[in-house]
Coordinates of C-alpha atoms and ligand atoms in Angstrom, one line a residue:
M1 CA 294.1 243.4 127.8
E2 CA 295.6 245.3 130.7
N3 CA 299.0 244.4 132.3
I4 CA 297.3 243.0 135.4
E5 CA 295.1 240.7 133.3
I6 CA 298.1 239.5 131.3
A7 CA 299.9 238.8 134.6
H8 CA 296.9 236.8 135.8
V9 CA 296.9 234.5 132.8
L10 CA 300.7 233.9 133.2
R11 CA 300.2 233.1 136.8
D12 CA 297.5 230.6 135.9
V13 CA 299.8 229.0 133.4
A14 CA 302.4 228.7 136.2
V15 CA 300.0 226.9 138.5
L16 CA 298.8 224.5 135.8
L17 CA 302.4 223.7 134.8
E18 CA 303.3 223.0 138.4
I19 CA 300.2 220.8 138.8
R20 CA 301.3 219.0 135.7
G21 CA 304.8 218.5 137.3
A22 CA 306.7 220.7 134.9
N23 CA 310.3 221.8 135.5
P24 CA 310.4 224.2 138.5
F25 CA 312.5 226.7 136.4
R26 CA 309.8 226.8 133.8
V27 CA 307.2 227.5 136.5
R28 CA 309.3 230.2 137.9
A29 CA 309.8 231.8 134.5
Y30 CA 306.0 232.4 134.3
E31 CA 305.8 233.7 137.8
N32 CA 308.6 236.1 137.3
A33 CA 307.3 237.4 134.1
A34 CA 303.9 237.9 135.8
R35 CA 305.5 239.9 138.5
T36 CA 307.4 242.1 136.0
I37 CA 304.3 242.8 133.9
E38 CA 302.1 243.6 136.8
G39 CA 304.6 246.2 138.0
H40 CA 305.2 247.7 134.6
T41 CA 303.8 251.1 134.2
T42 CA 303.3 251.3 130.4
P43 CA 300.5 249.1 129.0
L44 CA 302.0 246.2 127.2
R45 CA 299.3 246.4 124.6
K46 CA 300.7 249.8 123.7
M47 CA 304.2 248.3 123.4
V48 CA 302.8 245.6 121.2
D49 CA 301.0 248.2 119.1
D50 CA 304.2 250.1 118.7
G51 CA 306.2 247.0 117.8
A52 CA 308.5 247.4 120.8
N53 CA 310.8 244.6 121.7
L54 CA 309.2 243.0 124.7
T55 CA 312.3 240.9 125.5
E56 CA 313.9 244.0 126.8
L57 CA 311.6 243.7 129.9
P58 CA 313.2 241.8 132.8
A59 CA 312.1 238.2 133.0
V60 CA 310.6 238.3 129.5
G61 CA 312.3 236.0 127.0
K62 CA 311.3 235.1 123.4
D63 CA 308.6 232.6 124.4
M64 CA 307.1 234.9 126.9
A65 CA 307.1 237.8 124.4
S66 CA 305.1 235.7 121.9
H67 CA 302.6 234.7 124.7
I68 CA 302.1 238.4 125.5
I69 CA 301.6 239.3 121.8
E70 CA 299.1 236.5 121.5
L71 CA 297.2 237.6 124.6
V72 CA 297.1 241.2 123.5
T73 CA 296.1 240.5 119.9
A74 CA 293.8 237.5 120.3
G75 CA 292.7 238.0 123.9
R76 CA 293.5 234.4 124.7
L77 CA 296.5 232.1 125.0
S78 CA 296.6 228.7 123.2
L79 CA 299.1 227.3 125.8
L80 CA 296.5 227.9 128.5
D81 CA 293.8 226.3 126.3
E82 CA 296.0 223.2 125.9
L83 CA 296.7 222.9 129.6
A84 CA 293.0 223.3 130.2
Q85 CA 292.4 220.1 128.1
E86 CA 294.3 218.1 130.7
I87 CA 293.7 219.9 134.0
P88 CA 290.5 221.5 135.2
L89 CA 291.0 225.2 135.4
T90 CA 289.1 225.3 138.7
L91 CA 292.1 223.8 140.4
I92 CA 293.8 227.2 140.0
E93 CA 291.3 228.6 142.4
L94 CA 292.0 225.8 144.8
T95 CA 295.6 226.8 145.0
R96 CA 294.6 230.3 146.1
L97 CA 293.6 228.9 149.5
P98 CA 296.4 229.3 152.0
G99 CA 298.0 226.0 152.7
V100 CA 297.0 224.5 149.3
G101 CA 299.8 224.5 146.8
A102 CA 299.9 222.9 143.4
K103 CA 301.1 219.6 144.8
K104 CA 298.3 219.3 147.3
A105 CA 295.7 220.4 144.7
K106 CA 296.9 217.7 142.4
R107 CA 296.6 215.0 145.1
L108 CA 293.2 216.2 146.1
W109 CA 292.1 216.0 142.5
D110 CA 293.8 212.6 141.8
E111 CA 292.8 210.9 144.9
L112 CA 289.5 212.4 145.8
G113 CA 288.3 213.9 142.5
V114 CA 288.2 217.4 144.0
E115 CA 288.0 220.0 141.3
T116 CA 286.4 223.0 142.9
I117 CA 286.3 224.7 146.3
D118 CA 282.8 223.4 146.7
D119 CA 284.1 219.8 146.2
L120 CA 286.8 220.4 148.7
E121 CA 284.4 221.8 151.3
R122 CA 282.2 218.7 150.8
A123 CA 285.1 216.3 151.1
A124 CA 286.4 218.0 154.2
G125 CA 282.9 218.0 155.7
Q126 CA 282.7 214.2 155.2
G127 CA 286.1 213.7 156.8
D128 CA 287.7 212.6 153.5
I129 CA 290.7 214.9 153.8
A130 CA 291.6 213.7 157.3
R131 CA 291.8 210.2 155.9
L132 CA 294.3 211.1 153.1
A133 CA 297.9 210.1 153.8
G134 CA 299.8 213.1 155.2
F135 CA 296.8 215.3 155.7
G136 CA 295.1 214.5 159.0
E137 CA 292.3 216.0 161.1
K138 CA 294.2 219.3 161.8
S139 CA 294.8 220.1 158.2
Q140 CA 291.2 219.3 157.4
Q141 CA 290.1 221.8 160.0
K142 CA 292.5 224.4 158.6
M143 CA 291.2 223.8 155.1
L144 CA 287.6 224.5 156.2
S145 CA 288.5 227.7 157.9
A146 CA 290.6 228.7 154.9
I147 CA 287.6 228.1 152.6
A148 CA 285.4 230.2 154.9
A149 CA 287.9 233.1 154.9
Y150 CA 288.3 232.8 151.1
R151 CA 284.5 233.0 150.6
R152 CA 284.4 236.2 152.7
R153 CA 286.8 238.1 150.5
T154 CA 286.4 236.8 147.0
G155 CA 284.6 238.9 144.5
R156 CA 286.2 242.1 145.7
Y157 CA 289.2 243.8 144.0
R158 CA 291.9 245.7 145.6
L159 CA 291.5 249.4 144.9
A160 CA 294.8 249.7 143.1
D161 CA 294.0 246.7 140.9
A162 CA 290.6 248.1 140.1
E163 CA 292.2 251.4 139.2
K164 CA 294.5 249.8 136.7
L165 CA 291.4 248.4 134.9
V166 CA 289.2 251.4 135.3
E167 CA 291.5 254.2 134.3
P168 CA 292.1 253.0 130.7
L169 CA 288.3 252.4 130.3
V170 CA 287.6 256.0 131.5
E171 CA 290.2 257.3 129.0
H172 CA 288.6 255.3 126.3
L173 CA 285.2 256.9 127.0
R174 CA 286.7 260.4 127.3
G175 CA 287.9 259.9 123.8
L176 CA 284.3 260.4 122.6
A177 CA 283.6 264.0 121.7
G178 CA 280.1 264.1 123.2
V179 CA 281.2 263.1 126.7
Q180 CA 281.0 266.1 128.9
R181 CA 281.6 264.7 132.3
I182 CA 282.6 261.3 133.6
E183 CA 283.3 260.2 137.1
V184 CA 283.6 257.0 139.1
A185 CA 281.3 256.9 142.1
G186 CA 280.6 254.0 144.6
S187 CA 283.2 252.5 146.9
Y188 CA 285.9 253.5 144.3
R189 CA 285.2 257.2 145.0
R190 CA 285.1 256.6 148.7
R191 CA 288.6 255.0 148.3
R192 CA 287.6 251.8 150.1
E193 CA 290.5 249.3 150.2
T194 CA 288.6 246.9 148.0
V195 CA 285.7 247.5 145.5
G196 CA 282.9 245.1 144.6
D197 CA 282.0 246.7 141.4
V198 CA 282.6 250.0 139.6
D199 CA 279.9 252.6 139.2
L200 CA 280.5 255.0 136.3
L201 CA 278.5 258.2 135.9
V202 CA 278.4 260.0 132.6
I203 CA 276.9 263.1 131.1
A204 CA 277.0 263.1 127.3
R205 CA 275.2 264.4 124.4
E206 CA 274.9 261.3 122.3
A207 CA 273.6 258.5 124.6
E208 CA 273.7 255.8 121.9
Q209 CA 277.3 256.5 121.0
V210 CA 278.4 256.3 124.6
M211 CA 276.7 253.0 125.2
E212 CA 278.1 251.6 122.0
R213 CA 281.7 252.7 122.9
F214 CA 281.3 251.3 126.4
T215 CA 280.0 247.9 125.5
S216 CA 282.5 247.5 122.6
Y217 CA 285.5 248.3 124.7
Q218 CA 288.4 245.8 124.1
G219 CA 288.5 244.9 127.7
V220 CA 284.9 243.7 127.9
R221 CA 284.3 240.0 128.3
H222 CA 280.6 240.1 128.1
V223 CA 277.8 242.6 128.2
E224 CA 275.3 241.9 130.9
L225 CA 272.8 244.6 130.2
A226 CA 272.6 247.3 127.6
G227 CA 269.8 249.7 128.1
A228 CA 269.2 253.3 126.9
T229 CA 270.7 255.0 129.9
K230 CA 272.2 252.1 131.9
A231 CA 274.6 249.4 130.9
T232 CA 276.6 246.7 132.8
V233 CA 279.6 244.9 131.5
V234 CA 282.0 242.4 132.9
L235 CA 285.7 242.9 132.1
T236 CA 288.1 240.1 131.2
S237 CA 289.4 240.1 134.8
G238 CA 285.8 239.5 136.1
L239 CA 285.4 243.0 137.4
Q240 CA 281.9 244.4 136.8
V241 CA 281.3 247.9 135.6
D242 CA 278.0 249.7 135.7
L243 CA 277.5 252.8 133.6
R244 CA 274.7 255.3 134.0
L245 CA 274.0 258.2 131.7
L246 CA 272.6 261.2 133.5
P247 CA 271.0 264.5 132.6
P248 CA 273.1 267.5 133.8
E249 CA 270.3 268.8 136.1
S250 CA 270.5 265.7 138.3
Y251 CA 274.2 264.9 138.0
G252 CA 275.1 266.1 141.5
A253 CA 272.2 264.2 143.1
A254 CA 273.2 261.1 141.3
L255 CA 276.8 261.5 142.2
Q256 CA 275.8 261.8 145.8
Y257 CA 273.5 258.8 145.7
F258 CA 275.8 256.5 143.8
T259 CA 278.8 257.4 145.9
G260 CA 277.1 256.0 149.0
S261 CA 277.8 254.4 151.2
K262 CA 274.3 253.0 151.6
E263 CA 274.5 253.6 155.4
H264 CA 275.5 257.2 154.9
N265 CA 272.7 257.8 152.4
V266 CA 270.1 256.2 154.7
K267 CA 271.1 258.6 157.4
L268 CA 271.0 261.6 155.1
R269 CA 267.6 260.6 153.8
K270 CA 266.3 260.5 157.3
R271 CA 267.6 263.9 157.9
A272 CA 265.9 265.2 154.8
G273 CA 262.6 263.6 155.8
A274 CA 262.7 265.5 159.1
R275 CA 262.9 268.7 157.1
G276 CA 260.1 268.0 154.7
L277 CA 262.5 267.1 151.9
S278 CA 263.1 263.9 149.9
I279 CA 266.5 262.9 148.5
S280 CA 266.8 260.6 145.5
E281 CA 269.3 260.1 142.7
Y282 CA 267.2 262.6 140.7
G283 CA 267.4 265.5 143.2
V284 CA 266.2 266.9 146.4
V285 CA 262.6 267.7 146.4
R286 CA 260.3 269.6 148.8
V287 CA 257.5 267.2 149.8
P288 CA 254.1 269.0 149.4
E289 CA 252.3 269.2 152.7
G290 CA 250.3 266.2 153.6
S291 CA 251.8 263.9 150.9
D292 CA 253.9 260.8 151.3
A293 CA 257.7 261.4 151.2
A294 CA 258.2 258.1 149.4
D295 CA 256.3 259.4 146.4
A296 CA 257.7 262.9 145.9
G297 CA 257.4 263.2 142.2
P298 CA 255.5 266.4 141.8
G299 CA 257.3 268.5 144.5
E300 CA 259.6 271.5 144.0
L301 CA 263.2 270.6 143.1
V302 CA 265.5 272.2 145.6
A303 CA 268.9 270.7 144.5
G304 CA 270.3 268.4 141.9
Q305 CA 273.0 269.7 139.7
D306 CA 275.7 270.0 142.2
E307 CA 276.6 267.6 144.9
A308 CA 277.3 270.3 147.5
D309 CA 273.8 271.7 147.0
V310 CA 272.4 268.3 148.1
Y311 CA 274.2 268.6 151.4
A312 CA 273.4 272.3 151.7
A313 CA 269.7 271.5 151.2
V314 CA 269.8 269.5 154.5
G315 CA 271.8 272.1 156.3
L316 CA 275.3 270.4 156.0
P317 CA 278.6 271.4 154.4
W318 CA 279.9 269.1 151.7
I319 CA 281.4 265.9 153.1
A320 CA 284.5 264.3 151.6
P321 CA 283.6 260.9 150.0
E322 CA 286.2 259.1 152.1
L323 CA 284.2 259.9 155.2
R324 CA 280.8 258.7 154.0
E325 CA 280.6 255.5 155.9
D326 CA 278.2 256.6 158.7
R327 CA 281.0 256.7 161.2
G328 CA 280.0 260.0 162.7
E329 CA 280.6 262.2 159.7
I330 CA 277.0 263.6 159.5
E331 CA 277.1 264.5 163.2
A332 CA 280.5 266.1 162.8
A333 CA 279.3 268.0 159.7
E334 CA 276.4 269.3 161.7
G335 CA 278.5 270.5 164.5
G336 CA 281.1 272.1 162.2
D337 CA 283.6 269.5 163.4
L338 CA 284.6 267.8 160.1
P339 CA 288.3 267.1 160.2
E340 CA 290.7 268.8 157.8
L341 CA 292.0 265.8 155.9
I342 CA 295.5 265.2 154.9
T343 CA 296.4 265.4 151.2
I344 CA 299.4 264.0 149.3
E345 CA 301.0 267.5 149.1
D346 CA 301.2 267.5 152.9
L347 CA 303.8 264.8 153.0
R348 CA 307.4 265.8 153.5
G349 CA 309.0 262.4 153.4
D350 CA 308.5 258.6 153.2
L351 CA 309.4 256.6 156.3
Q352 CA 309.6 253.1 155.0
M353 CA 311.6 251.9 152.0
H354 CA 314.2 249.2 151.1
S355 CA 317.4 249.5 149.0
T356 CA 319.8 247.0 147.4
W357 CA 321.2 246.5 150.9
S358 CA 318.4 244.1 151.5
D359 CA 315.6 243.2 149.0
G360 CA 315.1 246.5 147.2
K361 CA 316.0 246.9 143.6
H362 CA 317.5 250.4 143.7
S363 CA 320.5 251.9 145.5
I364 CA 320.2 254.4 148.3
E365 CA 321.2 257.2 146.0
E366 CA 318.6 256.1 143.4
M367 CA 315.9 256.1 146.1
L368 CA 317.2 259.6 147.1
D369 CA 316.6 260.8 143.6
G370 CA 313.1 259.4 143.6
C371 CA 312.3 261.1 146.8
L372 CA 313.7 264.4 145.6
E373 CA 311.6 264.1 142.5
R374 CA 308.5 263.8 144.7
G375 CA 309.4 266.9 146.5
Y376 CA 310.4 265.4 149.8
E377 CA 312.6 267.0 152.5
Y378 CA 313.7 263.7 154.0
F379 CA 313.3 259.9 153.7
A380 CA 314.2 256.9 155.8
V381 CA 316.2 254.0 154.5
T382 CA 314.7 251.0 156.4
D383 CA 316.3 247.8 155.1
H384 CA 315.4 244.4 156.8
S385 CA 317.3 242.9 159.7
K386 CA 319.2 239.5 159.5
A387 CA 316.3 237.3 160.6
L388 CA 314.8 237.8 157.1
A389 CA 317.7 235.9 155.5
M390 CA 315.9 235.5 152.2
T391 CA 315.8 239.3 151.8
G392 CA 319.5 239.7 152.6
G393 CA 318.6 241.3 155.9
L394 CA 321.5 243.1 157.6
D395 CA 323.5 242.0 160.6
A396 CA 325.5 244.5 162.7
A397 CA 328.6 244.5 160.5
R398 CA 326.7 245.1 157.3
L399 CA 324.5 247.7 158.9
R400 CA 327.6 249.6 159.8
E401 CA 328.8 249.3 156.2
Q402 CA 325.5 250.7 155.1
W403 CA 326.0 253.7 157.4
E404 CA 329.3 254.4 155.7
E405 CA 327.5 254.5 152.4
I406 CA 324.7 256.7 153.8
A407 CA 327.3 259.1 155.2
E408 CA 329.1 259.2 151.8
V409 CA 325.9 259.9 149.9
A410 CA 324.7 262.4 152.5
A411 CA 327.9 264.3 152.2
R412 CA 327.5 264.7 148.4
R413 CA 323.7 265.2 148.4
Q414 CA 322.7 267.7 151.0
E415 CA 319.5 268.8 149.3
I416 CA 317.6 266.1 151.2
R417 CA 318.0 264.4 154.6
I418 CA 318.6 260.7 154.7
L419 CA 317.3 259.2 157.9
R420 CA 319.2 256.1 159.1
G421 CA 316.5 253.6 159.7
M422 CA 315.9 249.9 159.8
E423 CA 312.9 247.6 159.7
V424 CA 313.9 245.3 162.6
D425 CA 312.2 242.0 162.9
I426 CA 310.2 241.2 166.0
L427 CA 311.3 237.7 167.0
A428 CA 308.9 235.1 168.2
D429 CA 309.4 236.0 171.9
G430 CA 309.1 239.8 171.2
S431 CA 312.8 240.6 171.4
L432 CA 314.3 242.5 168.5
D433 CA 316.6 241.3 165.8
L434 CA 319.4 243.9 166.4
E435 CA 321.7 244.7 169.3
D436 CA 320.7 247.6 171.5
E437 CA 323.9 249.4 170.9
L438 CA 323.0 249.7 167.2
L439 CA 319.4 250.4 167.7
Q440 CA 320.4 253.4 169.7
Q441 CA 322.4 254.8 166.8
L442 CA 319.5 254.7 164.3
D443 CA 317.5 257.8 163.5
V444 CA 314.3 255.8 163.2
V445 CA 313.6 252.2 164.3
L446 CA 310.7 250.4 162.7
V447 CA 309.7 247.0 164.1
S448 CA 307.5 244.4 162.4
I449 CA 306.6 240.8 162.2
H450 CA 307.4 238.6 159.2
S451 CA 307.2 235.1 160.8
R452 CA 305.0 233.1 163.1
F453 CA 301.8 234.9 162.1
D454 CA 299.9 232.0 163.6
L455 CA 300.8 232.3 167.3
P456 CA 297.7 232.1 169.6
A457 CA 296.2 235.5 170.1
A458 CA 297.4 236.0 173.7
R459 CA 301.0 235.2 172.9
Q460 CA 300.9 237.3 169.8
T461 CA 299.7 240.3 171.8
E462 CA 302.4 239.8 174.4
R463 CA 305.0 239.5 171.7
I464 CA 304.1 242.8 170.1
L465 CA 303.7 244.5 173.5
R466 CA 307.1 243.5 174.5
A467 CA 308.6 244.8 171.2
V468 CA 306.9 248.3 171.5
A469 CA 308.0 248.5 175.1
H470 CA 311.6 248.5 174.0
P471 CA 312.9 252.1 174.5
A472 CA 314.6 252.3 171.1
V473 CA 311.5 251.6 169.1
H474 CA 309.8 254.4 167.2
I475 CA 307.3 252.9 164.8
L476 CA 305.3 249.7 164.8
A477 CA 305.2 248.8 161.1
H478 CA 302.4 247.0 159.2
P479 CA 301.0 246.0 162.6
T480 CA 298.5 243.4 161.6
G481 CA 300.5 241.7 158.9
R482 CA 297.6 241.3 156.6
L483 CA 297.8 241.1 152.8
I484 CA 294.5 242.2 151.3
N485 CA 292.8 239.2 149.6
R486 CA 295.8 237.0 150.4
R487 CA 296.5 236.7 154.1
D488 CA 294.3 237.5 157.0
P489 CA 295.5 239.8 159.7
M490 CA 297.3 238.1 162.6
D491 CA 295.1 237.2 165.5
F492 CA 295.9 239.5 168.4
D493 CA 294.3 242.2 170.7
V494 CA 294.6 245.3 168.6
E495 CA 293.1 247.5 171.4
E496 CA 295.8 246.3 173.8
V497 CA 298.6 246.9 171.3
L498 CA 297.3 250.4 170.5
A499 CA 297.2 251.1 174.3
G500 CA 300.8 249.8 174.6
C501 CA 301.9 252.1 171.8
A502 CA 300.2 255.0 173.5
E503 CA 301.9 254.2 176.8
H504 CA 305.3 254.1 175.2
G505 CA 304.9 256.9 172.7
V506 CA 305.3 254.5 169.8
I507 CA 304.0 255.7 166.4
V508 CA 301.8 253.3 164.4
E509 CA 302.5 252.8 160.7
L510 CA 300.0 253.1 158.0
N511 CA 301.8 251.1 155.4
A512 CA 300.7 252.6 152.1
H513 CA 301.3 249.6 149.9
P514 CA 297.9 248.8 148.3
E515 CA 298.2 245.1 149.3
R516 CA 298.8 246.0 152.9
L517 CA 297.1 249.3 154.0
D518 CA 298.0 248.3 157.5
L519 CA 296.8 249.6 159.9
K520 CA 293.4 249.9 158.2
D521 CA 291.0 252.8 158.5
T522 CA 288.9 251.8 161.5
H523 CA 292.0 250.8 163.5
L524 CA 293.6 254.1 162.6
M525 CA 290.5 256.0 163.8
R526 CA 290.8 254.3 167.1
A527 CA 294.5 255.1 167.2
R528 CA 293.7 258.7 166.6
E529 CA 291.2 258.6 169.5
L530 CA 293.9 257.3 171.7
G531 CA 296.1 260.2 170.8
L532 CA 298.6 258.1 168.8
R533 CA 300.6 259.4 166.0
V534 CA 300.7 257.8 162.6
S535 CA 303.6 257.4 160.1
L536 CA 303.0 256.8 156.4
G537 CA 305.5 254.6 154.5
T538 CA 305.3 253.1 151.1
D539 CA 307.5 250.1 151.8
A540 CA 309.0 250.8 148.4
H541 CA 311.3 248.2 147.0
R542 CA 312.0 250.2 143.8
V543 CA 311.8 253.9 142.9
G544 CA 308.4 253.6 141.2
D545 CA 306.9 252.2 144.4
L546 CA 307.3 255.6 146.0
D547 CA 304.1 256.6 144.1
L548 CA 302.1 254.2 146.2
M549 CA 301.9 256.9 148.9
K550 CA 298.6 258.0 147.4
Y551 CA 296.9 254.8 148.5
G552 CA 298.1 255.5 152.0
V553 CA 296.7 259.0 151.9
D554 CA 293.4 257.6 150.7
Q555 CA 293.3 255.3 153.7
A556 CA 294.4 258.0 156.1
R557 CA 291.6 260.2 154.9
R558 CA 289.1 257.4 155.5
A559 CA 290.5 257.3 159.0
W560 CA 289.8 261.1 159.5
L561 CA 293.5 261.9 159.8
G562 CA 294.9 265.4 159.3
T563 CA 298.4 266.7 159.2
E564 CA 298.8 266.8 163.0
D565 CA 298.2 263.1 163.2
V566 CA 300.8 262.1 160.6
V567 CA 304.4 262.6 161.6
N568 CA 305.8 262.7 158.1
T569 CA 303.9 265.9 157.3
Y570 CA 306.1 267.5 160.0
P571 CA 309.1 269.6 159.0
L572 CA 312.4 267.7 159.6
E573 CA 313.3 269.4 162.9
R574 CA 309.9 268.7 164.4
L575 CA 310.0 265.0 163.2
L576 CA 313.5 264.6 164.7
K577 CA 312.2 266.0 168.0
V578 CA 309.4 263.5 168.1
L579 CA 311.8 260.7 167.3
R580 CA 314.3 261.8 170.0
K581 CA 311.7 262.0 172.7
R582 CA 311.5 258.2 173.1
Ligands
LIG601 P1 280.9 247.9 146.4 O1 280.5 248.0 145.0 O2 280.4 246.6 147.1 O3 282.4 248.0 146.7 O4 280.2 249.0 147.2 P2 279.4 250.3 146.7 O5 279.3 251.2 147.9 O6 280.1 250.9 145.5 O7 278.0 249.8 146.5 P3 277.1 249.5 145.1 O8 278.0 249.4 143.9 O9 276.2 248.4 145.4 O10 276.3 250.8 145.0 C1 276.8 252.1 144.8 C2 276.2 253.1 145.6 O11 274.8 253.2 145.2 C3 276.1 252.8 147.1 O12 277.3 253.1 147.7 C4 275.0 253.6 147.5 C5 274.0 253.5 146.4 N1 273.0 252.5 146.6 C6 272.9 251.3 146.0 N2 271.9 250.6 146.5 C7 271.3 251.4 147.4 C8 270.2 251.3 148.2 O13 269.5 250.2 148.2 N3 269.9 252.3 149.1 C9 270.7 253.4 149.1 N4 270.4 254.4 149.9 N5 271.7 253.6 148.3 C10 272.0 252.6 147.5
LIG602 CA1 280.3 249.7 143.5
LIG603 CA1 277.2 249.0 141.5
LIG604 ZN1 307.9 244.5 156.4

C-alpha cells in the first residue's frame, strides 16, 4: 500500500468517526496523521519493512502506528471494518460534496435514509431536502449542482497522485531482468492535470513473466483482464492501469498511438491518408495503390520503431507530448513554428512560498537553503496578509519585523537574493489587505483571493479588476482559486481579467501546486496570446514543496510557454527591472 492510499483509509476513518459522533480530537488525530503520511516522501511500507519507529513521524502516535502496520501488512484495517458494520461506507462519498459535512450526511441518512449520492439526488429531485428542518429550497438547489459538478470530475486522478501510485509499480516491473523498455503513455505522458487511467507500454523478452509480475503486484486490488500481451488491473486506490507488451519494431508507433490525444491522432491520421499512408499502433504503412486505407495490412512498412520516424513519415518534426491536444500543434509543426518549451532547468527562482511567519513550516533561512539546493539565484518570501487570520497572516507591524529578519539573513547569506514579497489578500470589494506605504516597499506583491469565492460573476470580475489596477501589484496569484477535484474555479470573466492584467502590466501566476495548477493550460495559452507574462510559484509551505515546481513546468509546457514567457527564468537584474516597471 502506498502512502497516499494509507492516507485515504485514515481520512475515511475520520469521516466515519465524525458521523458516529466521536470526540473531535480523535477525528482530528486521523486527519492530521493522513496529512503527514500523504506528504511523507519515503514509503511507509518500507519503514514498516525496516522496522522503523513510526511514532517518530509527526502526528503519528502508538495507535496510529499500529493502524499503519496493519494496513501495510494485511492490506486492510479492522477498525474501518468495524465502523462499516454500523455506518454505510457510501456516506464517505457523500461528505466529499461541497457543503455536506459529516453532520449533514448523518442527518440525511437518519432522516431520509440517504446512503449514496444517487439517493441524495433522488431525494433532492423530489423536494425532500427542502422539507428537512434547517435545509430549505436553496440548499437543495446547491446540493443538486454540487452533485452535477462532482459527477463531472470523479473517476479522474490528479497527476501527482497518479504518479505516486505509478512510479513504484514501474519500479517493480523494471526489477524484472527481461524488461527492456517501459514507459507510461496516455494523458500521463501528456502531463494532463488529471488522468483517467494509466497506459503502460513494455518491451520485454519473457511475456509471461511480465504479465505475472504485473498482475501479482502488491498494490493490485483486482485483475480485470489478463491476456497474452494486454492486461488491465485496478489498484487499491481504484486507479486502473493498462499494460501492453509490444514488439520492438512497432514500439515507436505504439508509443505515438497510445500517447494520444485522440484528437491529435485523428488529425495525424488524416494527414497520413492524404499522403497515401496509414498510421496505426503497429506502424506507418504505405497504402498500395487502389486499396482501402482502412485495411492496410499488406503495405510497405515506412516507420514503427521510433516515435520521431512516425512524425517524419508525414513530413513533421517530433512534437512534444504536452502539445498533443490538437490545439494547433500540427499546423505549427508544419510551419516550423513549434515553440521552444520551458524546462525545469530554465528556472532561476521560485516566486511564491510561505515561511513560519505565516502558515509555513520552515524558517526563511531554511527555505533559503532549500532554494540554494535547487540551484536558484533568487526566491520570494510571500507570507499571507492579516485577513487570513487562521494562517497567522501578517499586519504592518509584523511585516516590518519580518523585513528585519530578511535583512539579517540576507546580510549573512549573500549567495542568493531574497525578494521581499507578500501574498496580499484581495478583500471582498477588491481593495488590498495591506497599506499602500508598505506595498510600495515590497520587491514583489502577489495578490489573491481566499474568501468569498461565491460572489456573482460580475462582482467577482470587478473585484479582481480593481485589485490588478492597483499600481503596487505585480502578480495575480492562483487567479481562479480552483482546487482540482475539490473546489471549482470561481465564477468570473477570465477574458476580462486577463485583459485587465495586460492593461496594467500585471503578471499572471501559474501556481505549480498539483492541487491548484492555476491558471490552467488553456487560460495560459490565452494569456500568452495577449502578451502577458507568467510567473511560476510552488506556494511551498515546507522545504520539500519546492520540488512541486515540476508540475508547474508540465502545465507551462502544455500552454506552449517558453523562457521569454516566464519571468522567473530571467536573470535577477532583468526580473527586478520587470518588477520595477509597474
Ligand atoms: P485519460 O485516460 O482519460 O486520462 O486519457 P488518455 O488520453 O490517456 O486516453 P485513453 O487512456 O483512453 O487512451 C490512451 C490513448 O490511446 C489516447 O490518448 C489515444 C489512444 N486512443 C485510445 N482510443 C482511441 C481511439 O479510439 N482512436 C484513436 N485515434 N486513438 C485512441
Ligand atoms: Ca489513459
Ligand atoms: Ca487506457
Ligand atoms: Zn494563496
